[in-house]
mmCIF file of C-alpha atoms in Angstrom:
data_model
loop_
_atom_site.group_PDB
_atom_site.id
_atom_site.type_symbol
_atom_site.label_atom_id
_atom_site.label_comp_id
_atom_site.label_asym_id
_atom_site.label_seq_id
_atom_site.Cartn_x
_atom_site.Cartn_y
_atom_site.Cartn_z
ATOM 1 C CA MET A 1 -15.457 22.370 -187.186
ATOM 2 C CA THR A 2 -17.726 19.426 -186.917
ATOM 3 C CA ASP A 3 -21.304 19.636 -185.865
ATOM 4 C CA GLU A 4 -20.460 17.934 -182.577
ATOM 5 C CA ARG A 5 -17.885 20.649 -181.820
ATOM 6 C CA ASP A 6 -20.469 23.251 -182.732
ATOM 7 C CA ALA A 7 -22.871 21.681 -180.309
ATOM 8 C CA GLU A 8 -20.397 21.483 -177.516
ATOM 9 C CA ASP A 9 -19.438 25.136 -177.952
ATOM 10 C CA LEU A 10 -23.061 26.222 -177.807
ATOM 11 C CA ILE A 11 -23.794 24.031 -174.884
ATOM 12 C CA GLY A 12 -20.718 25.297 -172.988
ATOM 13 C CA GLU A 13 -21.775 28.932 -173.612
ATOM 14 C CA ALA A 14 -25.241 28.262 -172.238
ATOM 15 C CA VAL A 15 -23.931 26.446 -169.176
ATOM 16 C CA ALA A 16 -21.614 29.435 -168.328
ATOM 17 C CA ALA A 17 -24.362 31.942 -168.700
ATOM 18 C CA PRO A 18 -26.231 33.098 -165.441
ATOM 19 C CA VAL A 19 -29.834 32.096 -164.994
ATOM 20 C CA ASP A 20 -30.719 34.134 -161.926
ATOM 21 C CA GLY A 21 -33.742 36.432 -161.885
ATOM 22 C CA TRP A 22 -36.716 35.711 -164.170
ATOM 23 C CA GLY A 23 -35.729 37.678 -167.219
ATOM 24 C CA PHE A 24 -35.075 35.902 -170.563
ATOM 25 C CA GLY A 25 -32.881 38.545 -172.244
ATOM 26 C CA TRP A 26 -30.060 36.041 -172.799
ATOM 27 C CA LEU A 27 -32.298 34.315 -175.462
ATOM 28 C CA ALA A 28 -32.635 37.476 -177.591
ATOM 29 C CA GLY A 29 -32.082 36.483 -181.208
ATOM 30 C CA ARG A 30 -31.895 32.788 -180.252
ATOM 31 C CA ALA A 31 -35.382 31.859 -179.138
ATOM 32 C CA THR A 32 -38.858 33.403 -179.380
ATOM 33 C CA GLU A 33 -42.193 32.827 -177.598
ATOM 34 C CA GLU A 34 -45.513 34.401 -178.383
ATOM 35 C CA ARG A 35 -47.089 36.496 -175.657
ATOM 36 C CA PRO A 36 -50.565 35.797 -174.374
ATOM 37 C CA PRO A 37 -53.306 38.026 -175.898
ATOM 38 C CA TRP A 38 -54.539 39.425 -172.639
ATOM 39 C CA GLY A 39 -51.431 41.514 -171.711
ATOM 40 C CA TYR A 40 -50.717 40.349 -168.159
ATOM 41 C CA ALA A 41 -48.315 43.233 -167.298
ATOM 42 C CA GLN A 42 -50.867 45.877 -168.269
ATOM 43 C CA LEU A 43 -53.698 44.038 -166.354
ATOM 44 C CA VAL A 44 -51.378 44.083 -163.285
ATOM 45 C CA ALA A 45 -50.544 47.737 -163.726
ATOM 46 C CA ASP A 46 -54.215 48.655 -164.005
ATOM 47 C CA ARG A 47 -55.153 46.882 -160.801
ATOM 48 C CA MET A 48 -52.106 48.099 -158.900
ATOM 49 C CA ALA A 49 -53.178 51.688 -159.554
ATOM 50 C CA ARG A 50 -56.449 51.073 -157.808
ATOM 51 C CA ALA A 51 -55.038 49.071 -154.871
ATOM 52 C CA ASP A 52 -54.096 50.181 -151.375
ATOM 53 C CA ALA A 53 -52.085 47.113 -150.414
ATOM 54 C CA ALA A 54 -50.853 44.535 -152.863
ATOM 55 C CA LEU A 55 -48.790 41.325 -152.795
ATOM 56 C CA ASP A 56 -46.826 39.663 -155.687
ATOM 57 C CA VAL A 57 -46.299 35.937 -154.969
ATOM 58 C CA ASP A 58 -43.398 34.162 -156.535
ATOM 59 C CA THR A 59 -42.076 37.462 -157.925
ATOM 60 C CA GLY A 60 -38.999 35.848 -159.426
ATOM 61 C CA GLY A 61 -36.539 38.732 -160.000
ATOM 62 C CA GLY A 62 -39.338 41.198 -159.734
ATOM 63 C CA GLU A 63 -39.324 41.920 -163.467
ATOM 64 C CA VAL A 64 -43.033 42.413 -163.963
ATOM 65 C CA LEU A 65 -43.681 44.290 -160.717
ATOM 66 C CA ALA A 66 -40.790 46.680 -161.319
ATOM 67 C CA GLU A 67 -42.601 48.052 -164.362
ATOM 68 C CA VAL A 68 -45.791 49.030 -162.494
ATOM 69 C CA PRO A 69 -46.120 52.791 -163.158
ATOM 70 C CA ARG A 70 -48.311 53.603 -160.207
ATOM 71 C CA PRO A 71 -47.605 51.265 -157.295
ATOM 72 C CA PRO A 72 -49.903 51.156 -154.274
ATOM 73 C CA LYS A 73 -49.018 52.555 -150.873
ATOM 74 C CA LEU A 74 -48.056 49.114 -149.599
ATOM 75 C CA LEU A 75 -46.401 46.711 -152.057
ATOM 76 C CA THR A 76 -44.876 43.481 -151.004
ATOM 77 C CA ALA A 77 -43.422 40.502 -152.988
ATOM 78 C CA THR A 78 -42.466 37.006 -151.865
ATOM 79 C CA GLU A 79 -39.758 34.732 -153.470
ATOM 80 C CA ALA A 80 -38.698 31.244 -152.430
ATOM 81 C CA TRP A 81 -35.595 30.743 -154.659
ATOM 82 C CA PRO A 82 -32.620 32.348 -152.764
ATOM 83 C CA PRO A 83 -30.647 33.570 -155.762
ATOM 84 C CA ASN A 84 -33.766 35.588 -156.927
ATOM 85 C CA VAL A 85 -34.328 37.317 -153.605
ATOM 86 C CA GLU A 86 -31.506 39.801 -153.970
ATOM 87 C CA VAL A 87 -32.237 40.308 -157.608
ATOM 88 C CA ALA A 88 -35.793 41.153 -156.777
ATOM 89 C CA ARG A 89 -34.740 43.529 -154.025
ATOM 90 C CA ARG A 90 -32.597 45.463 -156.400
ATOM 91 C CA ASN A 91 -35.213 45.557 -159.168
ATOM 92 C CA LEU A 92 -38.020 46.556 -156.828
ATOM 93 C CA ARG A 93 -36.460 49.526 -155.133
ATOM 94 C CA ARG A 94 -37.927 51.830 -157.782
ATOM 95 C CA VAL A 95 -41.473 50.942 -156.820
ATOM 96 C CA GLY A 96 -40.882 50.874 -153.091
ATOM 97 C CA ALA A 97 -41.683 47.174 -152.718
ATOM 98 C CA SER A 98 -40.363 44.927 -149.909
ATOM 99 C CA VAL A 99 -39.293 41.477 -150.762
ATOM 100 C CA VAL A 100 -39.772 38.618 -148.294
ATOM 101 C CA ALA A 101 -37.863 35.458 -148.652
ATOM 102 C CA VAL A 102 -40.170 32.520 -147.945
ATOM 103 C CA ALA A 103 -39.905 28.676 -147.773
ATOM 104 C CA PRO A 104 -41.138 26.660 -150.745
ATOM 105 C CA ASP A 105 -44.684 25.427 -150.037
ATOM 106 C CA GLY A 106 -44.793 27.332 -146.753
ATOM 107 C CA PRO A 107 -47.619 29.517 -145.608
ATOM 108 C CA LEU A 108 -47.696 33.183 -146.577
ATOM 109 C CA PRO A 109 -46.166 35.209 -143.648
ATOM 110 C CA PHE A 110 -48.884 37.739 -143.491
ATOM 111 C CA ARG A 111 -51.959 38.432 -141.352
ATOM 112 C CA ASP A 112 -55.426 37.580 -142.402
ATOM 113 C CA ALA A 113 -57.044 40.103 -144.793
ATOM 114 C CA SER A 114 -53.698 42.044 -145.368
ATOM 115 C CA PHE A 115 -54.133 42.846 -149.096
ATOM 116 C CA ASP A 116 -56.828 44.003 -151.448
ATOM 117 C CA LEU A 117 -54.819 42.660 -154.399
ATOM 118 C CA VAL A 118 -52.738 39.518 -154.783
ATOM 119 C CA VAL A 119 -50.964 38.823 -158.132
ATOM 120 C CA SER A 120 -48.700 35.948 -159.285
ATOM 121 C CA ARG A 121 -47.097 35.296 -162.634
ATOM 122 C CA HIS A 122 -46.149 31.711 -163.305
ATOM 123 C CA PRO A 123 -46.304 30.542 -159.665
ATOM 124 C CA VAL A 124 -44.686 27.166 -158.859
ATOM 125 C CA ARG A 125 -47.879 26.274 -157.006
ATOM 126 C CA THR A 126 -50.852 28.400 -155.841
ATOM 127 C CA ASP A 127 -51.941 27.814 -152.299
ATOM 128 C CA TRP A 128 -55.554 28.786 -152.717
ATOM 129 C CA ALA A 129 -56.453 28.624 -149.057
ATOM 130 C CA GLU A 130 -53.549 30.959 -148.133
ATOM 131 C CA THR A 131 -54.410 33.268 -151.076
ATOM 132 C CA ALA A 132 -58.006 33.519 -149.810
ATOM 133 C CA ARG A 133 -56.837 34.029 -146.219
ATOM 134 C CA VAL A 134 -54.597 37.050 -146.908
ATOM 135 C CA LEU A 135 -57.150 38.721 -149.261
ATOM 136 C CA ARG A 136 -59.507 41.273 -147.757
ATOM 137 C CA PRO A 137 -63.250 40.938 -148.518
ATOM 138 C CA GLY A 138 -63.867 42.253 -151.925
ATOM 139 C CA GLY A 139 -60.087 41.708 -152.825
ATOM 140 C CA THR A 140 -58.886 40.274 -156.042
ATOM 141 C CA PHE A 141 -56.366 37.580 -157.049
ATOM 142 C CA LEU A 142 -54.965 37.868 -160.613
ATOM 143 C CA SER A 143 -52.526 35.295 -161.916
ATOM 144 C CA GLN A 144 -51.001 34.130 -165.238
ATOM 145 C CA GLN A 145 -50.172 30.451 -164.925
ATOM 146 C CA ILE A 146 -48.386 27.818 -166.827
ATOM 147 C CA GLY A 147 -50.889 25.339 -168.293
ATOM 148 C CA ALA A 148 -50.904 21.626 -168.719
ATOM 149 C CA GLY A 149 -48.471 20.194 -171.163
ATOM 150 C CA THR A 150 -46.510 23.408 -171.756
ATOM 151 C CA MET A 151 -43.319 22.913 -173.837
ATOM 152 C CA ARG A 152 -44.320 19.242 -174.233
ATOM 153 C CA GLU A 153 -42.514 18.927 -177.511
ATOM 154 C CA LEU A 154 -39.294 20.026 -175.887
ATOM 155 C CA SER A 155 -39.748 17.773 -172.807
ATOM 156 C CA GLU A 156 -40.289 14.839 -175.196
ATOM 157 C CA ALA A 157 -37.347 15.625 -177.341
ATOM 158 C CA ILE A 158 -35.174 15.150 -174.277
ATOM 159 C CA LEU A 159 -37.099 12.487 -172.280
ATOM 160 C CA GLY A 160 -39.043 10.614 -174.938
ATOM 161 C CA PRO A 161 -42.829 10.057 -175.005
ATOM 162 C CA LEU A 162 -44.704 11.213 -171.928
ATOM 163 C CA PRO A 163 -48.139 10.351 -170.637
ATOM 164 C CA PRO A 164 -50.907 12.893 -170.910
ATOM 165 C CA PRO A 165 -50.572 15.701 -168.306
ATOM 166 C CA THR A 166 -52.784 15.452 -165.295
ATOM 167 C CA ARG A 167 -51.932 18.768 -163.524
ATOM 168 C CA ARG A 168 -52.099 22.502 -164.266
ATOM 169 C CA HIS A 169 -55.408 22.421 -166.282
ATOM 170 C CA PRO A 170 -57.378 25.707 -165.992
ATOM 171 C CA GLU A 171 -60.486 23.962 -164.860
ATOM 172 C CA GLN A 172 -58.526 22.423 -161.876
ATOM 173 C CA ALA A 173 -57.310 25.873 -160.814
ATOM 174 C CA ALA A 174 -60.841 27.273 -161.056
ATOM 175 C CA ALA A 175 -62.278 24.415 -159.004
ATOM 176 C CA ALA A 176 -59.540 24.857 -156.290
ATOM 177 C CA ALA A 177 -60.147 28.577 -156.160
ATOM 178 C CA GLU A 178 -63.855 28.063 -155.607
ATOM 179 C CA ALA A 179 -63.274 25.403 -153.021
ATOM 180 C CA ALA A 180 -61.096 27.926 -151.062
ATOM 181 C CA GLY A 181 -64.094 30.311 -151.014
ATOM 182 C CA LEU A 182 -63.086 32.647 -153.964
ATOM 183 C CA ARG A 183 -65.305 33.496 -156.880
ATOM 184 C CA VAL A 184 -63.729 32.979 -160.327
ATOM 185 C CA VAL A 185 -64.707 35.989 -162.554
ATOM 186 C CA ASP A 186 -62.315 35.372 -165.433
ATOM 187 C CA LEU A 187 -60.629 32.269 -166.953
ATOM 188 C CA ARG A 188 -58.742 32.394 -170.296
ATOM 189 C CA ARG A 189 -56.252 30.110 -171.984
ATOM 190 C CA ALA A 190 -53.791 30.379 -174.815
ATOM 191 C CA THR A 191 -51.406 28.185 -176.814
ATOM 192 C CA LEU A 192 -48.278 30.030 -177.750
ATOM 193 C CA ARG A 193 -45.681 29.146 -180.365
ATOM 194 C CA ALA A 194 -42.035 29.009 -179.189
ATOM 195 C CA THR A 195 -38.946 28.540 -181.253
ATOM 196 C CA PHE A 196 -35.314 27.618 -180.410
ATOM 197 C CA ALA A 197 -32.722 28.590 -183.046
ATOM 198 C CA ASP A 198 -29.694 26.689 -181.505
ATOM 199 C CA ILE A 199 -28.949 24.140 -178.898
ATOM 200 C CA GLY A 200 -27.475 26.655 -176.545
ATOM 201 C CA ALA A 201 -30.829 28.327 -176.295
ATOM 202 C CA VAL A 202 -32.452 25.042 -175.353
ATOM 203 C CA VAL A 203 -29.826 24.250 -172.705
ATOM 204 C CA TRP A 204 -30.178 27.699 -171.154
ATOM 205 C CA PHE A 205 -33.927 27.458 -171.122
ATOM 206 C CA LEU A 206 -33.837 23.950 -169.539
ATOM 207 C CA ARG A 207 -31.425 25.297 -166.868
ATOM 208 C CA LYS A 208 -33.801 28.145 -166.035
ATOM 209 C CA VAL A 209 -37.228 26.564 -166.443
ATOM 210 C CA ILE A 210 -36.452 23.570 -164.426
ATOM 211 C CA TRP A 211 -39.791 21.743 -164.589
ATOM 212 C CA THR A 212 -39.511 21.257 -168.354
ATOM 213 C CA VAL A 213 -36.994 18.387 -167.725
ATOM 214 C CA PRO A 214 -36.851 17.768 -164.019
ATOM 215 C CA GLY A 215 -33.295 17.108 -162.797
ATOM 216 C CA PHE A 216 -31.795 18.359 -166.082
ATOM 217 C CA THR A 217 -28.107 18.353 -166.443
ATOM 218 C CA VAL A 218 -26.067 18.445 -169.629
ATOM 219 C CA ASP A 219 -24.039 15.318 -168.690
ATOM 220 C CA ARG A 220 -27.255 13.351 -168.067
ATOM 221 C CA TYR A 221 -28.899 14.343 -171.405
ATOM 222 C CA ARG A 222 -25.973 14.902 -173.662
ATOM 223 C CA ALA A 223 -27.062 12.313 -176.298
ATOM 224 C CA PRO A 224 -30.627 13.804 -176.829
ATOM 225 C CA LEU A 225 -29.093 17.279 -176.856
ATOM 226 C CA HIS A 226 -26.863 16.278 -179.673
ATOM 227 C CA ARG A 227 -29.799 14.795 -181.556
ATOM 228 C CA LEU A 228 -31.824 17.981 -181.121
ATOM 229 C CA HIS A 229 -28.782 19.963 -182.307
ATOM 230 C CA ARG A 230 -28.696 17.826 -185.468
ATOM 231 C CA HIS A 231 -32.468 18.399 -185.990
ATOM 232 C CA ILE A 232 -31.998 22.192 -185.695
ATOM 233 C CA VAL A 233 -29.012 22.187 -188.118
ATOM 234 C CA ASP A 234 -30.911 20.016 -190.623
ATOM 235 C CA GLU A 235 -34.434 21.348 -190.386
ATOM 236 C CA GLY A 236 -34.243 24.790 -188.814
ATOM 237 C CA PRO A 237 -35.523 26.109 -185.438
ATOM 238 C CA PHE A 238 -37.099 23.612 -183.095
ATOM 239 C CA VAL A 239 -40.797 24.467 -182.433
ATOM 240 C CA ALA A 240 -42.642 23.881 -179.182
ATOM 241 C CA HIS A 241 -45.790 25.349 -177.636
ATOM 242 C CA ALA A 242 -46.294 27.010 -174.240
ATOM 243 C CA GLN A 243 -49.565 26.758 -172.539
ATOM 244 C CA ARG A 244 -50.769 29.680 -170.445
ATOM 245 C CA PHE A 245 -53.969 30.655 -168.680
ATOM 246 C CA LEU A 246 -55.249 33.675 -166.882
ATOM 247 C CA ILE A 247 -57.318 33.304 -163.798
ATOM 248 C CA GLU A 248 -58.969 36.168 -161.828
ATOM 249 C CA ALA A 249 -60.913 35.516 -158.689
ATOM 250 C CA THR A 250 -62.387 37.655 -155.904
ATOM 251 C CA ARG A 251 -63.032 37.078 -152.178
ATOM 252 C CA PRO A 252 -66.731 37.709 -151.431
#
């Protein structure tokens, strides 16, 4: 079988695989990514154990929230991508969380000062004014976010050279939080090594993490996919780097 046929078989397998929810189990044995040193899931669990009312914004399939061992009395999650809403509802039954479908970029459908804890893992966009509005005085916002230039090597392997990133810098998030009336109490960043062992893993990742190559389709980018496949065959796993930052802020 030729390398081209190998590539097409791997690509076809990745295109047929589901990408709903926000789990990455399909990549087991095919891709790896280092985890941030601060342990976001444990930080969330610790704060949930002390909260009375908590909100998880952009919960995805509820994968992180579902693992909270001691959920608060009131636990709510929002999700804007329709395929994830039902996945999240199934996953979050165990912790008694309600899942609210919301419109992308719309306001949070909750009263002022509804929650003493708001968390969000890899939000598409943080609405700092809305976050501050729904937090109670003394409440906390904790979020792990995607940093500027994340997976840049992979983006450029498909798209070619890109200009320096202008968005998603930790300092920008901190400034926006402060402008919304919050007080930033923690800001950490990490660069994390990621590897892709075959082109199928790349395709599945690009289908799921859609901002890596906006508008990605296999047909549109078949030529660079085959070049990347050749690179992996000749030189071993493709290496990229994910950028993450942790931000914690309180409402005075």
